[in-house]
């Protein structure tokens, strides 16, 4: 019964409207929650999400071509192979500069290896060219320029010339080449003003000068050279390359460089599904190179086999565990949890030891006279080995979700079915089994997701026929060093797993993941 | 289990026992490979099967020489040292970041909760080989590849989902009015956390820590790529041993690791019981 009747909004103790005060409190609460999460989120982003992003990026990234031979890439864009069989002299001039710099930086072999994935033989072509590109007959340009004016021999002259913007504008190609050369030298701790001027710079200069239309505002040295360059003796860079190897006259070599010029490529992904982006567009790879579709298929098939065996073995055990008194089932649960907690390597070692031809299993079978001593079973280094070992390793992942679902099925349903006249089988199949299906779904997807990306066990017991796509990914990372292909295979696998995981989330929910 | 109803038919009784035999066989399949390793590790010969002497229980058939090899061989000792150096640090990182975040996630109004959760859980979902590949590529860019901290950070990232899941699960049963009561009695948030909240959620934190520890201690794929020879851990050494020259010392190591898993499993079970007891006392 207050005397004053409040009008307007309800106020909080400090006089602000209650609504706003509540909003502020809520906002502060949200901020506090986010602040608690922020460190971990940042941590996961840096240590995990960025690496995954990097892998996805590498699966399409192809900057190596345009970074190693930028001039060539630039000029090759205008080449139409339908009009002229080979790129013209311009492209070869650019390629000469690019190759010279690449071999100085020791980058040409990497590029060769990259292009070799797409066209066999390019790798050795690049290596061979790298060895010989410094000994081209282009030294005649150097000689002629120096004969014209000895100042051209002095690196200081070059340094001074390319500091002036009008000179740089007049000689664009030489400027770019000089800058790249200078950057490389500075990276090596050398001074471009003190190192000898290499032949490729004179070759570039020659090309620029023959094209130069007006000498207004350029250095007199350049103007004088422009006058004289018309009478210079020339050398065909293209012939020089053809001298090294006649493969430089092959159209497909140049076409492959052109096709793989852009900074991004679908080449790795196409390779992952046994296609090839070649000179004539996308086509299937030759019979002997088609391995990935088969490998993906085998990974799928074996994962399904493993999931199925896990279900076959896990269902009865989960059923038994959920119908026994708690005390007994807790005891038996230890038999499930101990393998779950035992090191993966320990379990794999166990199978490696047991499955050998001279191992315990074969010994027992021979002793029981089931198998003849001369025909011991080959259980390891094939698909059988992988399936047996991985079923054992993943079985707990099937039993645990099944058990937690079966635990919630009231036993009275089955009793009711039986009292209504159902046989044991009908009661199980029509009443109990449908209720356990969510557990089957959860367990099966979990086991399938886990097995599809397995690496260690197939590597150790799978031999050559029992390996998965992950083993191929590992091979490309550490042995063949084709990181782009490894990244593309990994990305496909990742997408597959995420899709399955999405299904799992729909069925079970992330929050319902339980451990132990 | 003990007494069967008297009205069962012969077929039903046969099925009752038959089913138990099938289950016993499956349990045997689960546990036998692990148990068989233990006696084999005491083999006096360099064989991977039971020698006639062992089967005759002749003491001469058994020896500790593989254990001796493990404790004297420098490769194995270096691997053990590396494992012991990496796993605890990774665990501490996962647990401290993870517990904080789990508490944040359990608040009532968290924007983008499901997205954040999905990101934090992702290291557990993504196949190890893909994590390893990504980390190898990215860590070599930033110079962490082949370094101790690279492996520690990678292992911490892999352990975090387990901490998040276990701690969030414990927080579900946490009575929030206790925090308000503590604040009401004048405790600041830090004191409240250490004196009230942490003791109650400690079972979740410890089991999360155990999961994180075992994840790192047992992990081989990521360390194989992110690490270099200087970070060769016990599982890595076992992997090499299994792939190249398979020596019975591996069985001795395996037996020791089985002992460790039994200890961990027991601890976890005790934690679970304590947590259930505590939860029984506090409503909701």
mmCIF file with all atom_site columns, C-alpha atoms in Angstrom, chain A residues 26 29-30 32-34 36-37 39-41 43-52 54-55 57-58 312-313 316-317 319-321 324-325 328 330 332 334-354 356 358-360 363 388 391-392 395-396 399 424 449 453 455-456 459-460 470 473-474 477-478 483 486-487 490 493-494 497-498 501 510-511 513-516, chain B residues 1 12 19-20 22-23 26-27 29-31 33-37 40 48-50 93 97-98 100-101 103-105 107-111 113-114 116-131 133-141 153 156-158 160 162 164-166 210-211 214 218 220-221 224-225 235 238-239 242-243 246 250-251 253-254 257-258 261-262 264-265 268 272-273:
data_model
loop_
_atom_site.group_PDB
_atom_site.id
_atom_site.type_symbol
_atom_site.label_atom_id
_atom_site.label_alt_id
_atom_site.label_comp_id
_atom_site.label_asym_id
_atom_site.label_entity_id
_atom_site.label_seq_id
_atom_site.pdbx_PDB_ins_code
_atom_site.Cartn_x
_atom_site.Cartn_y
_atom_site.Cartn_z
_atom_site.occupancy
_atom_site.B_iso_or_equiv
_atom_site.pdbx_formal_charge
_atom_site.auth_seq_id
_atom_site.auth_comp_id
_atom_site.auth_asym_id
_atom_site.auth_atom_id
_atom_site.pdbx_PDB_model_num
ATOM 1   C CA . UNK A 1 26  ? 22.832 -10.712 -19.356 1.00 0.00 ? 26  UNK A CA 1
ATOM 2   C CA . UNK A 1 29  ? 27.237 -12.888 -18.320 1.00 0.00 ? 29  UNK A CA 1
ATOM 3   C CA . UNK A 1 30  ? 27.645 -13.647 -22.016 1.00 0.00 ? 30  UNK A CA 1
ATOM 4   C CA . UNK A 1 32  ? 32.220 -13.655 -19.104 1.00 0.00 ? 32  UNK A CA 1
ATOM 5   C CA . UNK A 1 33  ? 31.325 -16.983 -20.678 1.00 0.00 ? 33  UNK A CA 1
ATOM 6   C CA . UNK A 1 34  ? 33.008 -15.977 -23.926 1.00 0.00 ? 34  UNK A CA 1
ATOM 7   C CA . UNK A 1 36  ? 36.408 -18.148 -20.406 1.00 0.00 ? 36  UNK A CA 1
ATOM 8   C CA . UNK A 1 37  ? 36.107 -19.914 -23.750 1.00 0.00 ? 37  UNK A CA 1
ATOM 9   C CA . UNK A 1 39  ? 41.730 -18.819 -24.728 1.00 0.00 ? 39  UNK A CA 1
ATOM 10  C CA . UNK A 1 40  ? 40.876 -22.365 -25.694 1.00 0.00 ? 40  UNK A CA 1
ATOM 11  C CA . UNK A 1 41  ? 39.161 -21.287 -28.883 1.00 0.00 ? 41  UNK A CA 1
ATOM 12  C CA . UNK A 1 43  ? 44.437 -22.276 -28.968 1.00 0.00 ? 43  UNK A CA 1
ATOM 13  C CA . UNK A 1 44  ? 42.414 -24.736 -31.050 1.00 0.00 ? 44  UNK A CA 1
ATOM 14  C CA . UNK A 1 45  ? 42.248 -22.311 -33.955 1.00 0.00 ? 45  UNK A CA 1
ATOM 15  C CA . UNK A 1 46  ? 46.016 -21.984 -34.087 1.00 0.00 ? 46  UNK A CA 1
ATOM 16  C CA . UNK A 1 47  ? 47.051 -25.526 -33.296 1.00 0.00 ? 47  UNK A CA 1
ATOM 17  C CA . UNK A 1 48  ? 44.321 -27.358 -35.135 1.00 0.00 ? 48  UNK A CA 1
ATOM 18  C CA . UNK A 1 49  ? 41.891 -25.428 -37.333 1.00 0.00 ? 49  UNK A CA 1
ATOM 19  C CA . UNK A 1 50  ? 44.553 -23.437 -39.168 1.00 0.00 ? 50  UNK A CA 1
ATOM 20  C CA . UNK A 1 51  ? 46.538 -26.603 -39.954 1.00 0.00 ? 51  UNK A CA 1
ATOM 21  C CA . UNK A 1 52  ? 43.410 -28.205 -41.393 1.00 0.00 ? 52  UNK A CA 1
ATOM 22  C CA . UNK A 1 54  ? 46.358 -25.130 -44.601 1.00 0.00 ? 54  UNK A CA 1
ATOM 23  C CA . UNK A 1 55  ? 45.848 -28.665 -45.836 1.00 0.00 ? 55  UNK A CA 1
ATOM 24  C CA . UNK A 1 57  ? 44.548 -24.741 -49.217 1.00 0.00 ? 57  UNK A CA 1
ATOM 25  C CA . UNK A 1 58  ? 47.461 -26.875 -50.321 1.00 0.00 ? 58  UNK A CA 1
ATOM 26  C CA . UNK A 1 312 ? 28.200 -59.076 -35.072 1.00 0.00 ? 312 UNK A CA 1
ATOM 27  C CA . UNK A 1 313 ? 30.487 -59.505 -32.069 1.00 0.00 ? 313 UNK A CA 1
ATOM 28  C CA . UNK A 1 316 ? 25.500 -60.229 -28.155 1.00 0.00 ? 316 UNK A CA 1
ATOM 29  C CA . UNK A 1 317 ? 27.989 -58.901 -25.638 1.00 0.00 ? 317 UNK A CA 1
ATOM 30  C CA . UNK A 1 319 ? 22.874 -57.585 -24.874 1.00 0.00 ? 319 UNK A CA 1
ATOM 31  C CA . UNK A 1 320 ? 24.344 -59.847 -22.217 1.00 0.00 ? 320 UNK A CA 1
ATOM 32  C CA . UNK A 1 321 ? 25.878 -56.956 -20.281 1.00 0.00 ? 321 UNK A CA 1
ATOM 33  C CA . UNK A 1 324 ? 22.872 -59.164 -16.251 1.00 0.00 ? 324 UNK A CA 1
ATOM 34  C CA . UNK A 1 325 ? 22.664 -57.855 -12.682 1.00 0.00 ? 325 UNK A CA 1
ATOM 35  C CA . UNK A 1 328 ? 28.172 -59.018 -12.698 1.00 0.00 ? 328 UNK A CA 1
ATOM 36  C CA . UNK A 1 330 ? 30.338 -54.229 -14.062 1.00 0.00 ? 330 UNK A CA 1
ATOM 37  C CA . UNK A 1 332 ? 32.470 -58.133 -17.230 1.00 0.00 ? 332 UNK A CA 1
ATOM 38  C CA . UNK A 1 334 ? 36.266 -54.501 -17.274 1.00 0.00 ? 334 UNK A CA 1
ATOM 39  C CA . UNK A 1 335 ? 36.966 -57.048 -20.005 1.00 0.00 ? 335 UNK A CA 1
ATOM 40  C CA . UNK A 1 336 ? 35.642 -54.493 -22.504 1.00 0.00 ? 336 UNK A CA 1
ATOM 41  C CA . UNK A 1 337 ? 37.305 -51.466 -20.969 1.00 0.00 ? 337 UNK A CA 1
ATOM 42  C CA . UNK A 1 338 ? 40.748 -52.961 -20.526 1.00 0.00 ? 338 UNK A CA 1
ATOM 43  C CA . UNK A 1 339 ? 41.352 -53.345 -24.271 1.00 0.00 ? 339 UNK A CA 1
ATOM 44  C CA . UNK A 1 340 ? 39.821 -49.875 -24.714 1.00 0.00 ? 340 UNK A CA 1
ATOM 45  C CA . UNK A 1 341 ? 42.417 -48.415 -22.385 1.00 0.00 ? 341 UNK A CA 1
ATOM 46  C CA . UNK A 1 342 ? 45.344 -50.456 -23.616 1.00 0.00 ? 342 UNK A CA 1
ATOM 47  C CA . UNK A 1 343 ? 47.752 -48.734 -25.944 1.00 0.00 ? 343 UNK A CA 1
ATOM 48  C CA . UNK A 1 344 ? 46.903 -49.104 -29.613 1.00 0.00 ? 344 UNK A CA 1
ATOM 49  C CA . UNK A 1 345 ? 50.479 -50.142 -30.308 1.00 0.00 ? 345 UNK A CA 1
ATOM 50  C CA . UNK A 1 346 ? 50.262 -52.855 -27.664 1.00 0.00 ? 346 UNK A CA 1
ATOM 51  C CA . UNK A 1 347 ? 47.158 -54.318 -29.261 1.00 0.00 ? 347 UNK A CA 1
ATOM 52  C CA . UNK A 1 348 ? 48.672 -54.096 -32.709 1.00 0.00 ? 348 UNK A CA 1
ATOM 53  C CA . UNK A 1 349 ? 51.862 -55.757 -31.471 1.00 0.00 ? 349 UNK A CA 1
ATOM 54  C CA . UNK A 1 350 ? 49.761 -58.501 -29.959 1.00 0.00 ? 350 UNK A CA 1
ATOM 55  C CA . UNK A 1 351 ? 48.107 -59.216 -33.283 1.00 0.00 ? 351 UNK A CA 1
ATOM 56  C CA . UNK A 1 352 ? 51.363 -58.989 -35.147 1.00 0.00 ? 352 UNK A CA 1
ATOM 57  C CA . UNK A 1 353 ? 52.770 -61.634 -32.825 1.00 0.00 ? 353 UNK A CA 1
ATOM 58  C CA . UNK A 1 354 ? 49.673 -63.823 -32.776 1.00 0.00 ? 354 UNK A CA 1
ATOM 59  C CA . UNK A 1 356 ? 52.382 -64.691 -37.748 1.00 0.00 ? 356 UNK A CA 1
ATOM 60  C CA . UNK A 1 358 ? 54.978 -69.144 -36.752 1.00 0.00 ? 358 UNK A CA 1
ATOM 61  C CA . UNK A 1 359 ? 52.759 -67.370 -34.263 1.00 0.00 ? 359 UNK A CA 1
ATOM 62  C CA . UNK A 1 360 ? 50.532 -68.589 -31.477 1.00 0.00 ? 360 UNK A CA 1
ATOM 63  C CA . UNK A 1 363 ? 50.686 -73.109 -33.524 1.00 0.00 ? 363 UNK A CA 1
ATOM 64  C CA . UNK A 1 388 ? 40.897 -59.101 -37.551 1.00 0.00 ? 388 UNK A CA 1
ATOM 65  C CA . UNK A 1 391 ? 37.772 -55.444 -35.336 1.00 0.00 ? 391 UNK A CA 1
ATOM 66  C CA . UNK A 1 392 ? 39.463 -56.182 -32.048 1.00 0.00 ? 392 UNK A CA 1
ATOM 67  C CA . UNK A 1 395 ? 35.018 -53.491 -30.790 1.00 0.00 ? 395 UNK A CA 1
ATOM 68  C CA . UNK A 1 396 ? 34.748 -51.469 -27.535 1.00 0.00 ? 396 UNK A CA 1
ATOM 69  C CA . UNK A 1 399 ? 29.863 -52.258 -27.408 1.00 0.00 ? 399 UNK A CA 1
ATOM 70  C CA . UNK A 1 424 ? 11.285 -65.792 -28.053 1.00 0.00 ? 424 UNK A CA 1
ATOM 71  C CA . UNK A 1 449 ? 34.305 -43.104 -38.948 1.00 0.00 ? 449 UNK A CA 1
ATOM 72  C CA . UNK A 1 453 ? 40.866 -42.927 -41.259 1.00 0.00 ? 453 UNK A CA 1
ATOM 73  C CA . UNK A 1 455 ? 46.686 -45.558 -40.290 1.00 0.00 ? 455 UNK A CA 1
ATOM 74  C CA . UNK A 1 456 ? 48.843 -47.397 -37.758 1.00 0.00 ? 456 UNK A CA 1
ATOM 75  C CA . UNK A 1 459 ? 50.414 -50.028 -41.903 1.00 0.00 ? 459 UNK A CA 1
ATOM 76  C CA . UNK A 1 460 ? 51.707 -52.713 -39.544 1.00 0.00 ? 460 UNK A CA 1
ATOM 77  C CA . UNK A 1 470 ? 45.441 -42.960 -45.077 1.00 0.00 ? 470 UNK A CA 1
ATOM 78  C CA . UNK A 1 473 ? 48.397 -40.040 -47.702 1.00 0.00 ? 473 UNK A CA 1
ATOM 79  C CA . UNK A 1 474 ? 51.266 -40.773 -45.331 1.00 0.00 ? 474 UNK A CA 1
ATOM 80  C CA . UNK A 1 477 ? 53.789 -36.770 -47.304 1.00 0.00 ? 477 UNK A CA 1
ATOM 81  C CA . UNK A 1 478 ? 56.922 -38.555 -46.213 1.00 0.00 ? 478 UNK A CA 1
ATOM 82  C CA . UNK A 1 483 ? 52.180 -32.794 -50.692 1.00 0.00 ? 483 UNK A CA 1
ATOM 83  C CA . UNK A 1 486 ? 48.370 -35.866 -50.086 1.00 0.00 ? 486 UNK A CA 1
ATOM 84  C CA . UNK A 1 487 ? 46.377 -32.752 -49.210 1.00 0.00 ? 487 UNK A CA 1
ATOM 85  C CA . UNK A 1 490 ? 43.161 -35.866 -47.166 1.00 0.00 ? 490 UNK A CA 1
ATOM 86  C CA . UNK A 1 493 ? 38.672 -38.159 -46.680 1.00 0.00 ? 493 UNK A CA 1
ATOM 87  C CA . UNK A 1 494 ? 37.923 -35.220 -44.390 1.00 0.00 ? 494 UNK A CA 1
ATOM 88  C CA . UNK A 1 497 ? 34.233 -38.125 -42.377 1.00 0.00 ? 497 UNK A CA 1
ATOM 89  C CA . UNK A 1 498 ? 32.528 -34.792 -41.711 1.00 0.00 ? 498 UNK A CA 1
ATOM 90  C CA . UNK A 1 501 ? 29.843 -37.153 -38.501 1.00 0.00 ? 501 UNK A CA 1
ATOM 91  C CA . UNK A 1 510 ? 27.570 -34.278 -29.948 1.00 0.00 ? 510 UNK A CA 1
ATOM 92  C CA . UNK A 1 511 ? 26.584 -33.591 -26.377 1.00 0.00 ? 511 UNK A CA 1
ATOM 93  C CA . UNK A 1 513 ? 29.167 -38.501 -26.567 1.00 0.00 ? 513 UNK A CA 1
ATOM 94  C CA . UNK A 1 514 ? 30.131 -40.423 -23.469 1.00 0.00 ? 514 UNK A CA 1
ATOM 95  C CA . UNK A 1 515 ? 33.522 -41.714 -22.548 1.00 0.00 ? 515 UNK A CA 1
ATOM 96  C CA . UNK A 1 516 ? 34.202 -44.787 -20.456 1.00 0.00 ? 516 UNK A CA 1
ATOM 97  C CA . UNK B 2 1   ? 21.480 -65.771 -14.147 1.00 0.00 ? 1   UNK B CA 1
ATOM 98  C CA . UNK B 2 12  ? 15.411 -72.605 -24.556 1.00 0.00 ? 12  UNK B CA 1
ATOM 99  C CA . UNK B 2 19  ? 24.382 -67.746 -25.902 1.00 0.00 ? 19  UNK B CA 1
ATOM 100 C CA . UNK B 2 20  ? 26.608 -67.528 -22.869 1.00 0.00 ? 20  UNK B CA 1
ATOM 101 C CA . UNK B 2 22  ? 29.151 -67.349 -27.606 1.00 0.00 ? 22  UNK B CA 1
ATOM 102 C CA . UNK B 2 23  ? 29.571 -64.315 -25.360 1.00 0.00 ? 23  UNK B CA 1
ATOM 103 C CA . UNK B 2 26  ? 33.776 -62.922 -27.723 1.00 0.00 ? 26  UNK B CA 1
ATOM 104 C CA . UNK B 2 27  ? 35.137 -61.853 -24.349 1.00 0.00 ? 27  UNK B CA 1
ATOM 105 C CA . UNK B 2 29  ? 38.633 -62.596 -28.314 1.00 0.00 ? 29  UNK B CA 1
ATOM 106 C CA . UNK B 2 30  ? 38.686 -59.208 -26.593 1.00 0.00 ? 30  UNK B CA 1
ATOM 107 C CA . UNK B 2 31  ? 40.993 -60.035 -23.769 1.00 0.00 ? 31  UNK B CA 1
ATOM 108 C CA . UNK B 2 33  ? 45.444 -61.082 -27.249 1.00 0.00 ? 33  UNK B CA 1
ATOM 109 C CA . UNK B 2 34  ? 46.345 -58.725 -24.433 1.00 0.00 ? 34  UNK B CA 1
ATOM 110 C CA . UNK B 2 35  ? 46.812 -61.446 -21.853 1.00 0.00 ? 35  UNK B CA 1
ATOM 111 C CA . UNK B 2 36  ? 48.884 -63.671 -24.137 1.00 0.00 ? 36  UNK B CA 1
ATOM 112 C CA . UNK B 2 37  ? 51.482 -60.948 -24.475 1.00 0.00 ? 37  UNK B CA 1
ATOM 113 C CA . UNK B 2 40  ? 55.375 -64.196 -23.949 1.00 0.00 ? 40  UNK B CA 1
ATOM 114 C CA . UNK B 2 48  ? 57.207 -64.775 -30.444 1.00 0.00 ? 48  UNK B CA 1
ATOM 115 C CA . UNK B 2 49  ? 55.553 -68.031 -29.514 1.00 0.00 ? 49  UNK B CA 1
ATOM 116 C CA . UNK B 2 50  ? 55.515 -70.366 -26.554 1.00 0.00 ? 50  UNK B CA 1
ATOM 117 C CA . UNK B 2 93  ? 47.805 -27.451 -21.314 1.00 0.00 ? 93  UNK B CA 1
ATOM 118 C CA . UNK B 2 97  ? 42.431 -24.474 -21.165 1.00 0.00 ? 97  UNK B CA 1
ATOM 119 C CA . UNK B 2 98  ? 39.749 -27.157 -21.362 1.00 0.00 ? 98  UNK B CA 1
ATOM 120 C CA . UNK B 2 100 ? 38.088 -22.992 -18.188 1.00 0.00 ? 100 UNK B CA 1
ATOM 121 C CA . UNK B 2 101 ? 36.279 -23.351 -21.488 1.00 0.00 ? 101 UNK B CA 1
ATOM 122 C CA . UNK B 2 103 ? 32.953 -23.792 -17.330 1.00 0.00 ? 103 UNK B CA 1
ATOM 123 C CA . UNK B 2 104 ? 32.327 -21.022 -19.842 1.00 0.00 ? 104 UNK B CA 1
ATOM 124 C CA . UNK B 2 105 ? 30.301 -23.379 -22.027 1.00 0.00 ? 105 UNK B CA 1
ATOM 125 C CA . UNK B 2 107 ? 26.866 -20.947 -18.465 1.00 0.00 ? 107 UNK B CA 1
ATOM 126 C CA . UNK B 2 108 ? 23.272 -20.396 -19.418 1.00 0.00 ? 108 UNK B CA 1
ATOM 127 C CA . UNK B 2 109 ? 23.642 -17.810 -22.176 1.00 0.00 ? 109 UNK B CA 1
ATOM 128 C CA . UNK B 2 110 ? 26.497 -18.654 -24.530 1.00 0.00 ? 110 UNK B CA 1
ATOM 129 C CA . UNK B 2 111 ? 26.185 -17.271 -28.049 1.00 0.00 ? 111 UNK B CA 1
ATOM 130 C CA . UNK B 2 113 ? 27.292 -22.534 -28.314 1.00 0.00 ? 113 UNK B CA 1
ATOM 131 C CA . UNK B 2 114 ? 26.878 -25.404 -30.764 1.00 0.00 ? 114 UNK B CA 1
ATOM 132 C CA . UNK B 2 116 ? 31.970 -23.412 -30.560 1.00 0.00 ? 116 UNK B CA 1
ATOM 133 C CA . UNK B 2 117 ? 31.363 -26.911 -29.258 1.00 0.00 ? 117 UNK B CA 1
ATOM 134 C CA . UNK B 2 118 ? 31.778 -28.373 -32.739 1.00 0.00 ? 118 UNK B CA 1
ATOM 135 C CA . UNK B 2 119 ? 35.097 -26.563 -33.200 1.00 0.00 ? 119 UNK B CA 1
ATOM 136 C CA . UNK B 2 120 ? 36.405 -27.653 -29.811 1.00 0.00 ? 120 UNK B CA 1
ATOM 137 C CA . UNK B 2 121 ? 35.415 -31.270 -30.347 1.00 0.00 ? 121 UNK B CA 1
ATOM 138 C CA . UNK B 2 122 ? 36.771 -31.416 -33.903 1.00 0.00 ? 122 UNK B CA 1
ATOM 139 C CA . UNK B 2 123 ? 40.271 -32.769 -33.057 1.00 0.00 ? 123 UNK B CA 1
ATOM 140 C CA . UNK B 2 124 ? 38.539 -35.933 -31.848 1.00 0.00 ? 124 UNK B CA 1
ATOM 141 C CA . UNK B 2 125 ? 36.434 -36.317 -34.992 1.00 0.00 ? 125 UNK B CA 1
ATOM 142 C CA . UNK B 2 126 ? 39.002 -35.639 -37.696 1.00 0.00 ? 126 UNK B CA 1
ATOM 143 C CA . UNK B 2 127 ? 41.019 -38.760 -38.527 1.00 0.00 ? 127 UNK B CA 1
ATOM 144 C CA . UNK B 2 128 ? 44.491 -38.623 -37.040 1.00 0.00 ? 128 UNK B CA 1
ATOM 145 C CA . UNK B 2 129 ? 46.211 -38.905 -40.376 1.00 0.00 ? 129 UNK B CA 1
ATOM 146 C CA . UNK B 2 130 ? 44.468 -35.737 -41.557 1.00 0.00 ? 130 UNK B CA 1
ATOM 147 C CA . UNK B 2 131 ? 45.308 -33.847 -38.377 1.00 0.00 ? 131 UNK B CA 1
ATOM 148 C CA . UNK B 2 133 ? 49.060 -33.957 -42.379 1.00 0.00 ? 133 UNK B CA 1
ATOM 149 C CA . UNK B 2 134 ? 47.598 -30.524 -41.642 1.00 0.00 ? 134 UNK B CA 1
ATOM 150 C CA . UNK B 2 135 ? 49.827 -29.980 -38.649 1.00 0.00 ? 135 UNK B CA 1
ATOM 151 C CA . UNK B 2 136 ? 52.874 -31.113 -40.579 1.00 0.00 ? 136 UNK B CA 1
ATOM 152 C CA . UNK B 2 137 ? 52.166 -28.628 -43.375 1.00 0.00 ? 137 UNK B CA 1
ATOM 153 C CA . UNK B 2 138 ? 51.250 -25.739 -41.099 1.00 0.00 ? 138 UNK B CA 1
ATOM 154 C CA . UNK B 2 139 ? 53.876 -26.309 -38.407 1.00 0.00 ? 139 UNK B CA 1
ATOM 155 C CA . UNK B 2 140 ? 56.630 -26.464 -41.003 1.00 0.00 ? 140 UNK B CA 1
ATOM 156 C CA . UNK B 2 141 ? 55.461 -23.060 -42.232 1.00 0.00 ? 141 UNK B CA 1
ATOM 157 C CA . UNK B 2 153 ? 50.916 -28.240 -28.798 1.00 0.00 ? 153 UNK B CA 1
ATOM 158 C CA . UNK B 2 156 ? 47.385 -30.745 -26.295 1.00 0.00 ? 156 UNK B CA 1
ATOM 159 C CA . UNK B 2 157 ? 44.986 -29.992 -29.160 1.00 0.00 ? 157 UNK B CA 1
ATOM 160 C CA . UNK B 2 158 ? 44.183 -33.701 -29.501 1.00 0.00 ? 158 UNK B CA 1
ATOM 161 C CA . UNK B 2 160 ? 41.228 -31.047 -25.415 1.00 0.00 ? 160 UNK B CA 1
ATOM 162 C CA . UNK B 2 162 ? 38.248 -35.329 -23.960 1.00 0.00 ? 162 UNK B CA 1
ATOM 163 C CA . UNK B 2 164 ? 35.750 -30.685 -22.601 1.00 0.00 ? 164 UNK B CA 1
ATOM 164 C CA . UNK B 2 165 ? 33.476 -33.726 -22.737 1.00 0.00 ? 165 UNK B CA 1
ATOM 165 C CA . UNK B 2 166 ? 34.280 -35.085 -19.292 1.00 0.00 ? 166 UNK B CA 1
ATOM 166 C CA . UNK B 2 210 ? 43.670 -39.111 -17.723 1.00 0.00 ? 210 UNK B CA 1
ATOM 167 C CA . UNK B 2 211 ? 42.123 -39.192 -21.183 1.00 0.00 ? 211 UNK B CA 1
ATOM 168 C CA . UNK B 2 214 ? 46.690 -41.375 -22.466 1.00 0.00 ? 214 UNK B CA 1
ATOM 169 C CA . UNK B 2 218 ? 49.678 -43.407 -26.728 1.00 0.00 ? 218 UNK B CA 1
ATOM 170 C CA . UNK B 2 220 ? 51.927 -42.095 -32.690 1.00 0.00 ? 220 UNK B CA 1
ATOM 171 C CA . UNK B 2 221 ? 50.550 -40.741 -35.973 1.00 0.00 ? 221 UNK B CA 1
ATOM 172 C CA . UNK B 2 224 ? 55.497 -39.320 -36.446 1.00 0.00 ? 224 UNK B CA 1
ATOM 173 C CA . UNK B 2 225 ? 54.907 -36.298 -38.689 1.00 0.00 ? 225 UNK B CA 1
ATOM 174 C CA . UNK B 2 235 ? 54.829 -45.550 -29.268 1.00 0.00 ? 235 UNK B CA 1
ATOM 175 C CA . UNK B 2 238 ? 57.373 -49.424 -30.861 1.00 0.00 ? 238 UNK B CA 1
ATOM 176 C CA . UNK B 2 239 ? 56.070 -48.544 -34.311 1.00 0.00 ? 239 UNK B CA 1
ATOM 177 C CA . UNK B 2 242 ? 57.167 -53.474 -35.311 1.00 0.00 ? 242 UNK B CA 1
ATOM 178 C CA . UNK B 2 243 ? 57.766 -52.272 -38.832 1.00 0.00 ? 243 UNK B CA 1
ATOM 179 C CA . UNK B 2 246 ? 60.631 -56.858 -34.654 1.00 0.00 ? 246 UNK B CA 1
ATOM 180 C CA . UNK B 2 250 ? 58.384 -54.772 -27.672 1.00 0.00 ? 250 UNK B CA 1
ATOM 181 C CA . UNK B 2 251 ? 56.468 -57.397 -25.711 1.00 0.00 ? 251 UNK B CA 1
ATOM 182 C CA . UNK B 2 253 ? 57.260 -52.693 -23.226 1.00 0.00 ? 253 UNK B CA 1
ATOM 183 C CA . UNK B 2 254 ? 53.715 -53.753 -24.075 1.00 0.00 ? 254 UNK B CA 1
ATOM 184 C CA . UNK B 2 257 ? 52.027 -50.376 -20.797 1.00 0.00 ? 257 UNK B CA 1
ATOM 185 C CA . UNK B 2 258 ? 49.257 -52.854 -19.982 1.00 0.00 ? 258 UNK B CA 1
ATOM 186 C CA . UNK B 2 261 ? 46.434 -48.999 -18.428 1.00 0.00 ? 261 UNK B CA 1
ATOM 187 C CA . UNK B 2 262 ? 45.209 -51.133 -15.548 1.00 0.00 ? 262 UNK B CA 1
ATOM 188 C CA . UNK B 2 264 ? 44.562 -45.751 -15.182 1.00 0.00 ? 264 UNK B CA 1
ATOM 189 C CA . UNK B 2 265 ? 41.397 -47.792 -15.547 1.00 0.00 ? 265 UNK B CA 1
ATOM 190 C CA . UNK B 2 268 ? 39.033 -43.745 -13.514 1.00 0.00 ? 268 UNK B CA 1
ATOM 191 C CA . UNK B 2 272 ? 33.446 -42.296 -11.364 1.00 0.00 ? 272 UNK B CA 1
ATOM 192 C CA . UNK B 2 273 ? 32.225 -43.806 -8.119  1.00 0.00 ? 273 UNK B CA 1
#
